[in-house]
Amino acid sequence: MTPTAATAAKAPTGSTSADTSKPLAADAPFFIVMNAGSGRRQSDETRDVLERELGAAGRRFELHVVDDPHRLADVARKTATAACDEGGVLVGAGGDGTLCTVAHAAHEAGCPFAVLPRGTFNYFSRDHGIPADLEQSTRLLLDARAYPVQVGFVNEQMFLVNASLGLYPRLLEDREIYKRQFGRSRLVALWSALLTLLKPHRHLRLHIDHEGSTTEIRSSTLFVGNNRLQMEQIGMPDEAHALEQGLLVAIAPRPVGRLMHLWLSLHGAAGRLSDSDHVVSLTFERIVVTHPSKKRKPVKIATDGEVAKLRMPLEFRVSGKPLYLLKPEPSVAEANRS
């Protein structure tokens, strides 16, 4: 696969060198926002671990469990304000979608952010070496430093892992239906993806404006990645390296039928997507995506697993301001990535 274009490498906005980290006050309180959609049992387990680990260390914390997902962003913003006022840390507990919503509030408020991974895939936390085990990730809060990490935006919607339009948002909507029926697991997620790929789908016609030139593409989906681990897993090491240089990666399959889509997905699952001639990629700091007809009708956009509607044009960009994330020292984080 040959990238359609690439920008020159620059100093990464997500640098994790020691001289860019921010130490925290020894008594900095933690303000934790958790989406209760994962169930009462998980909420109770999280509270028990927080009381045992943070309480034993004499660290103050507040746990805000949000029962209504529609209130998550509002609760996160209010809690971020409280964290800033008291020199504390805003913590997201949940999967990548929940973490993105809470991180957006921390990014806007300018306070440090931390995560307690409670999702299915946990791409964001895994990429930064944060343990999936709840007790270990809670203990990490006590001595971690805040390092700057890169975040992306599509219009005003932030994403930590990826953003997309076309077939991928549909795949996520179908996945949620299957999860409600059969439970949350990687097997259910993969099975629902297979069924969606076998359904009829249409190809998008898009114009991509990048550094003064316009490229027209036809594809079933446009996928923009901001996660090194995800890029490595699907077999795109060059694109994974570009993320470390402060860039985002756009990926689009060429117009192909359903069986070829399935074949490409299997290539990705086997870590061999870069071997395919049916995929194009683009590394960038900023692109603008429009429809040739200049339609401004809202389109479905998926950001970190959550689907919303945004109006064209769509501006995908690297944020000029990093998110300060509590994570292990760089050497430890690298060893923890899996």
Coordinates of C-alpha atoms in Angstrom, one line a residue:
M1 CA 0.0 0.0 0.0
T2 CA 1.3 3.4 -0.9
P3 CA 0.2 6.4 1.1
T4 CA -1.5 9.1 -1.1
A5 CA 0.4 11.8 0.7
A6 CA 2.4 12.5 3.8
T7 CA 3.6 15.5 5.7
A8 CA 7.2 16.1 7.0
A9 CA 7.9 14.9 10.5
K10 CA 7.7 17.4 13.3
A11 CA 8.3 17.4 17.0
P12 CA 5.5 15.2 18.4
T13 CA 2.8 17.0 20.4
G14 CA 2.5 13.8 22.5
S15 CA 6.1 13.7 23.6
T16 CA 6.6 11.8 26.9
S17 CA 10.1 12.9 27.8
A18 CA 10.6 13.6 31.4
D19 CA 11.2 17.4 31.0
T20 CA 7.6 17.8 29.6
S21 CA 5.8 16.0 32.4
K22 CA 3.9 17.8 35.1
P23 CA 4.4 16.7 38.7
L24 CA 1.2 16.7 40.9
A25 CA 0.8 17.8 44.5
A26 CA 1.3 14.9 46.9
D27 CA -2.2 15.4 48.2
A28 CA -4.0 16.2 44.9
P29 CA -7.6 14.9 45.1
F30 CA -9.1 12.7 42.4
F31 CA -12.5 13.5 40.9
I32 CA -13.8 10.3 39.2
V33 CA -16.6 10.2 36.6
M34 CA -17.9 6.8 35.7
N35 CA -20.6 5.7 33.2
A36 CA -23.0 3.4 35.0
G37 CA -24.0 1.8 31.7
S38 CA -21.6 -1.0 32.4
G39 CA -23.7 -2.2 35.3
R40 CA -24.2 -1.8 39.0
R41 CA -21.8 -4.6 39.8
Q42 CA -18.9 -2.8 38.1
S43 CA -19.8 0.5 39.8
D44 CA -19.7 -1.2 43.2
E45 CA -16.5 -3.0 42.5
T46 CA -14.9 0.3 41.3
R47 CA -16.0 2.1 44.5
D48 CA -14.7 -0.7 46.7
V49 CA -11.2 -0.6 45.1
L50 CA -11.0 3.2 45.3
E51 CA -11.9 3.1 49.0
R52 CA -9.3 0.4 49.6
E53 CA -6.4 1.7 47.5
L54 CA -6.9 5.5 47.7
G55 CA -8.3 5.5 51.2
A56 CA -5.4 3.5 52.6
A57 CA -3.0 6.1 51.1
G58 CA -5.0 9.0 52.7
R59 CA -5.9 10.5 49.3
R60 CA -9.3 12.2 48.9
F61 CA -11.5 11.2 46.1
E62 CA -15.0 11.8 44.8
L63 CA -16.8 9.2 42.6
H64 CA -19.6 10.5 40.4
V65 CA -21.5 7.6 38.9
V66 CA -23.7 8.8 35.9
D67 CA -26.8 6.7 35.3
D68 CA -28.0 8.6 32.3
P69 CA -25.4 8.5 29.4
H70 CA -26.9 11.8 28.0
R71 CA -25.7 13.5 31.2
L72 CA -22.2 12.3 31.0
A73 CA -20.7 15.3 29.2
D74 CA -22.4 17.8 31.5
V75 CA -21.3 15.9 34.7
A76 CA -17.8 15.7 33.3
R77 CA -17.6 19.4 32.6
K78 CA -18.8 20.3 36.1
T79 CA -16.5 17.8 37.7
A80 CA -13.5 19.1 35.7
T81 CA -14.2 22.6 37.0
A82 CA -14.2 21.3 40.6
A83 CA -10.9 19.4 39.9
C84 CA -9.3 22.6 38.6
D85 CA -10.5 24.7 41.5
E86 CA -8.9 22.2 44.0
G87 CA -5.7 21.4 42.1
G88 CA -7.0 17.9 41.5
V89 CA -7.2 15.3 38.7
L90 CA -10.2 14.4 36.6
V91 CA -10.5 10.7 36.2
G92 CA -12.6 8.8 33.6
A93 CA -13.7 5.3 34.5
G94 CA -15.1 3.2 31.6
G95 CA -14.4 2.3 28.0
D96 CA -12.9 4.5 25.2
G97 CA -16.1 6.3 24.5
T98 CA -16.6 7.3 28.2
L99 CA -12.9 8.2 28.5
C100 CA -13.1 10.5 25.5
T101 CA -16.1 12.4 26.9
V102 CA -14.4 12.9 30.3
A103 CA -11.0 13.7 28.6
H104 CA -12.7 16.4 26.5
A105 CA -13.8 18.1 29.7
A106 CA -10.3 17.9 31.2
H107 CA -8.8 19.2 28.0
E108 CA -11.1 22.2 27.9
A109 CA -10.7 23.0 31.6
G110 CA -6.9 22.5 31.5
C111 CA -6.7 20.0 34.4
P112 CA -4.7 16.7 34.4
F113 CA -6.6 13.6 33.3
A114 CA -6.3 9.9 34.4
V115 CA -8.1 6.7 33.4
L116 CA -9.5 3.6 35.1
P117 CA -10.0 1.2 32.1
R118 CA -13.4 -0.6 32.3
G119 CA -14.1 -1.2 28.6
T120 CA -13.9 -4.0 26.1
F121 CA -10.9 -3.0 24.0
N122 CA -9.3 -0.2 26.1
Y123 CA -7.1 1.0 23.2
F124 CA -6.4 4.4 24.7
S125 CA -5.2 3.1 28.1
R126 CA -3.3 0.2 26.6
D127 CA -1.4 2.4 24.2
H128 CA -0.2 4.5 27.1
G129 CA 0.9 1.5 29.2
I130 CA -1.9 1.9 31.8
P131 CA -2.8 -1.5 33.3
A132 CA -6.2 -3.0 32.6
D133 CA -6.4 -4.4 36.1
L134 CA -8.5 -2.0 38.2
E135 CA -6.4 -2.3 41.4
Q136 CA -3.2 -1.7 39.4
S137 CA -4.6 1.3 37.5
T138 CA -5.9 2.7 40.8
R139 CA -2.5 2.4 42.5
L140 CA -0.9 4.1 39.5
L141 CA -2.9 7.3 40.3
L142 CA -0.9 7.7 43.5
D143 CA 2.6 8.2 42.0
A144 CA 2.1 8.8 38.2
R145 CA 3.2 12.0 36.5
A146 CA 1.1 13.9 34.0
Y147 CA 2.6 13.6 30.5
P148 CA 1.3 15.5 27.4
V149 CA -0.5 13.2 24.9
Q150 CA -1.9 14.0 21.4
V151 CA -5.6 14.3 20.8
G152 CA -7.5 14.8 17.6
F153 CA -10.6 16.8 16.6
V154 CA -13.3 16.4 14.0
N155 CA -14.9 19.9 13.9
E156 CA -15.5 20.5 17.7
Q157 CA -15.7 16.8 18.6
M158 CA -12.5 15.4 20.3
F159 CA -11.3 11.9 19.8
L160 CA -8.5 9.9 21.6
V161 CA -8.4 6.8 19.5
N162 CA -10.2 7.3 16.1
A163 CA -12.9 9.0 14.2
S164 CA -14.7 7.8 11.1
L165 CA -17.7 8.2 8.7
G166 CA -19.4 5.8 6.4
L167 CA -19.5 2.1 7.1
Y168 CA -17.7 2.2 10.4
P169 CA -20.3 4.2 12.3
R170 CA -22.9 1.7 11.0
L171 CA -20.7 -1.1 12.2
L172 CA -20.6 0.5 15.7
E173 CA -24.4 1.0 15.8
D174 CA -25.0 -2.7 14.9
R175 CA -22.4 -3.7 17.5
E176 CA -24.4 -2.0 20.2
I177 CA -27.5 -3.8 19.2
Y178 CA -25.8 -7.2 19.5
K179 CA -24.1 -6.2 22.8
R180 CA -27.5 -5.4 24.3
Q181 CA -28.7 -8.9 23.2
F182 CA -25.7 -11.0 24.0
G183 CA -23.5 -9.0 26.4
R184 CA -20.2 -7.0 26.1
S185 CA -17.3 -9.1 24.9
R186 CA -14.7 -9.0 22.1
L187 CA -16.3 -12.1 20.6
V188 CA -19.7 -10.4 20.3
A189 CA -18.0 -7.3 18.8
L190 CA -16.1 -9.3 16.2
W191 CA -19.2 -11.4 15.3
S192 CA -21.4 -8.3 14.8
A193 CA -18.7 -6.7 12.7
L194 CA -18.6 -9.8 10.4
L195 CA -22.4 -9.6 9.9
T196 CA -22.3 -5.9 9.1
L197 CA -19.6 -6.3 6.6
L198 CA -21.7 -8.9 4.7
K199 CA -24.6 -6.5 4.4
P200 CA -25.0 -4.3 1.3
H201 CA -23.2 -0.9 1.7
R202 CA -22.8 2.2 -0.4
H203 CA -19.6 4.1 -1.4
L204 CA -19.1 7.7 -0.4
R205 CA -17.7 10.3 -2.7
L206 CA -15.6 12.7 -0.8
H207 CA -13.2 15.6 -1.5
I208 CA -10.2 15.8 0.8
D209 CA -8.4 19.1 1.0
H210 CA -4.8 18.8 2.3
E211 CA -2.0 21.4 2.1
G212 CA -3.6 23.3 -0.8
S213 CA -4.5 20.3 -3.0
T214 CA -7.8 18.4 -3.3
T215 CA -8.2 14.7 -3.8
E216 CA -11.4 12.9 -4.6
I217 CA -11.9 9.4 -3.2
R218 CA -14.7 6.8 -3.4
S219 CA -14.8 4.6 -0.4
S220 CA -17.2 2.8 2.0
T221 CA -15.6 4.5 4.9
L222 CA -13.0 7.1 6.0
F223 CA -11.2 6.1 9.1
V224 CA -8.9 8.6 11.0
G225 CA -6.6 7.0 13.6
N226 CA -4.8 8.5 16.6
N227 CA -3.7 5.3 18.3
R228 CA -0.3 3.7 17.7
L229 CA -1.4 0.3 19.1
Q230 CA -4.4 0.1 16.8
M231 CA -2.3 1.0 13.8
E232 CA 0.3 -1.6 14.7
Q233 CA -2.3 -4.3 15.3
I234 CA -3.8 -3.9 11.8
G235 CA -0.3 -4.0 10.2
M236 CA 0.5 -0.4 9.4
P237 CA 3.8 0.3 11.2
D238 CA 4.7 3.4 9.1
E239 CA 1.4 5.0 10.0
A240 CA 1.9 4.1 13.6
H241 CA 5.2 5.9 13.6
A242 CA 3.6 9.0 12.1
L243 CA 1.4 9.3 15.1
E244 CA 4.5 9.6 17.3
Q245 CA 5.6 12.6 15.1
G246 CA 2.4 14.6 15.9
L247 CA 0.3 13.5 12.9
L248 CA -3.0 11.8 12.3
V249 CA -3.6 8.9 9.9
A250 CA -6.5 8.7 7.4
I251 CA -7.3 5.3 5.9
A252 CA -9.9 4.5 3.2
P253 CA -10.5 1.2 1.3
R254 CA -10.9 1.6 -2.4
P255 CA -14.3 0.8 -3.9
V256 CA -14.7 -3.0 -3.5
G257 CA -17.5 -5.5 -3.0
R258 CA -18.6 -7.1 0.2
L259 CA -16.3 -10.1 -0.1
M260 CA -13.3 -8.0 -0.7
H261 CA -14.3 -5.8 2.3
L262 CA -14.4 -9.0 4.4
W263 CA -11.0 -10.0 3.0
L264 CA -9.5 -6.6 3.9
S265 CA -10.9 -6.9 7.4
L266 CA -9.3 -10.3 7.8
H267 CA -6.0 -8.8 6.5
G268 CA -6.3 -6.1 9.2
A269 CA -7.1 -8.7 11.9
A270 CA -4.0 -10.6 10.9
G271 CA -1.9 -7.5 11.0
R272 CA -1.3 -7.3 7.3
L273 CA -3.3 -4.4 6.0
S274 CA -0.3 -2.6 4.6
D275 CA 0.2 -5.5 2.2
S276 CA -3.1 -4.7 0.4
D277 CA -3.3 -2.5 -2.8
H278 CA -7.0 -1.9 -2.0
V279 CA -6.3 0.6 0.8
V280 CA -5.0 4.2 0.6
S281 CA -3.7 6.2 3.5
L282 CA -2.8 9.8 4.3
T283 CA -0.8 11.3 7.2
F284 CA -1.6 14.8 8.1
E285 CA -2.0 17.6 10.7
R286 CA -5.2 18.9 9.2
I287 CA -7.6 17.9 6.4
V288 CA -11.0 19.2 5.4
V289 CA -13.5 16.7 4.0
T290 CA -16.4 17.8 1.8
H291 CA -19.0 16.2 -0.4
P292 CA -18.6 17.1 -4.2
S293 CA -22.2 18.3 -4.2
K294 CA -21.4 20.7 -1.3
K295 CA -24.3 19.1 0.7
R296 CA -24.4 20.3 4.3
K297 CA -26.7 17.5 5.4
P298 CA -25.6 16.0 8.8
V299 CA -23.6 12.8 8.4
K300 CA -23.0 10.1 11.0
I301 CA -19.5 10.4 12.6
A302 CA -18.1 7.9 15.1
T303 CA -15.6 9.1 17.6
D304 CA -14.1 6.5 20.0
G305 CA -17.1 4.2 19.6
E306 CA -19.8 6.9 20.0
V307 CA -21.9 7.9 17.1
A308 CA -23.2 11.5 16.5
K309 CA -24.2 13.6 13.5
L310 CA -22.0 16.5 12.3
R311 CA -22.4 18.8 9.3
M312 CA -20.0 19.1 6.5
P313 CA -17.4 20.3 5.9
L314 CA -15.5 18.0 8.3
E315 CA -12.2 19.3 9.6
F316 CA -10.0 16.6 11.1
R317 CA -7.0 18.1 12.9
V318 CA -4.4 17.5 15.6
S319 CA -5.2 19.7 18.6
G320 CA -2.7 22.5 19.2
K321 CA -3.0 21.8 22.9
P322 CA -2.1 18.4 24.4
L323 CA -4.0 16.5 27.0
Y324 CA -2.0 15.9 30.2
L325 CA -2.4 12.3 31.1
L326 CA -1.4 10.4 34.3
K327 CA 0.6 7.5 33.0
P328 CA 3.7 5.4 33.9
E329 CA 7.2 6.6 33.2
P330 CA 8.0 6.2 29.5
S331 CA 10.1 3.0 29.8
V332 CA 7.5 1.4 32.0
A333 CA 4.6 2.5 29.8
E334 CA 6.4 0.9 26.8
A335 CA 6.9 -2.4 28.6
N336 CA 3.2 -2.4 29.6
R337 CA 1.8 -1.9 26.1
S338 CA 0.0 -5.0 24.8

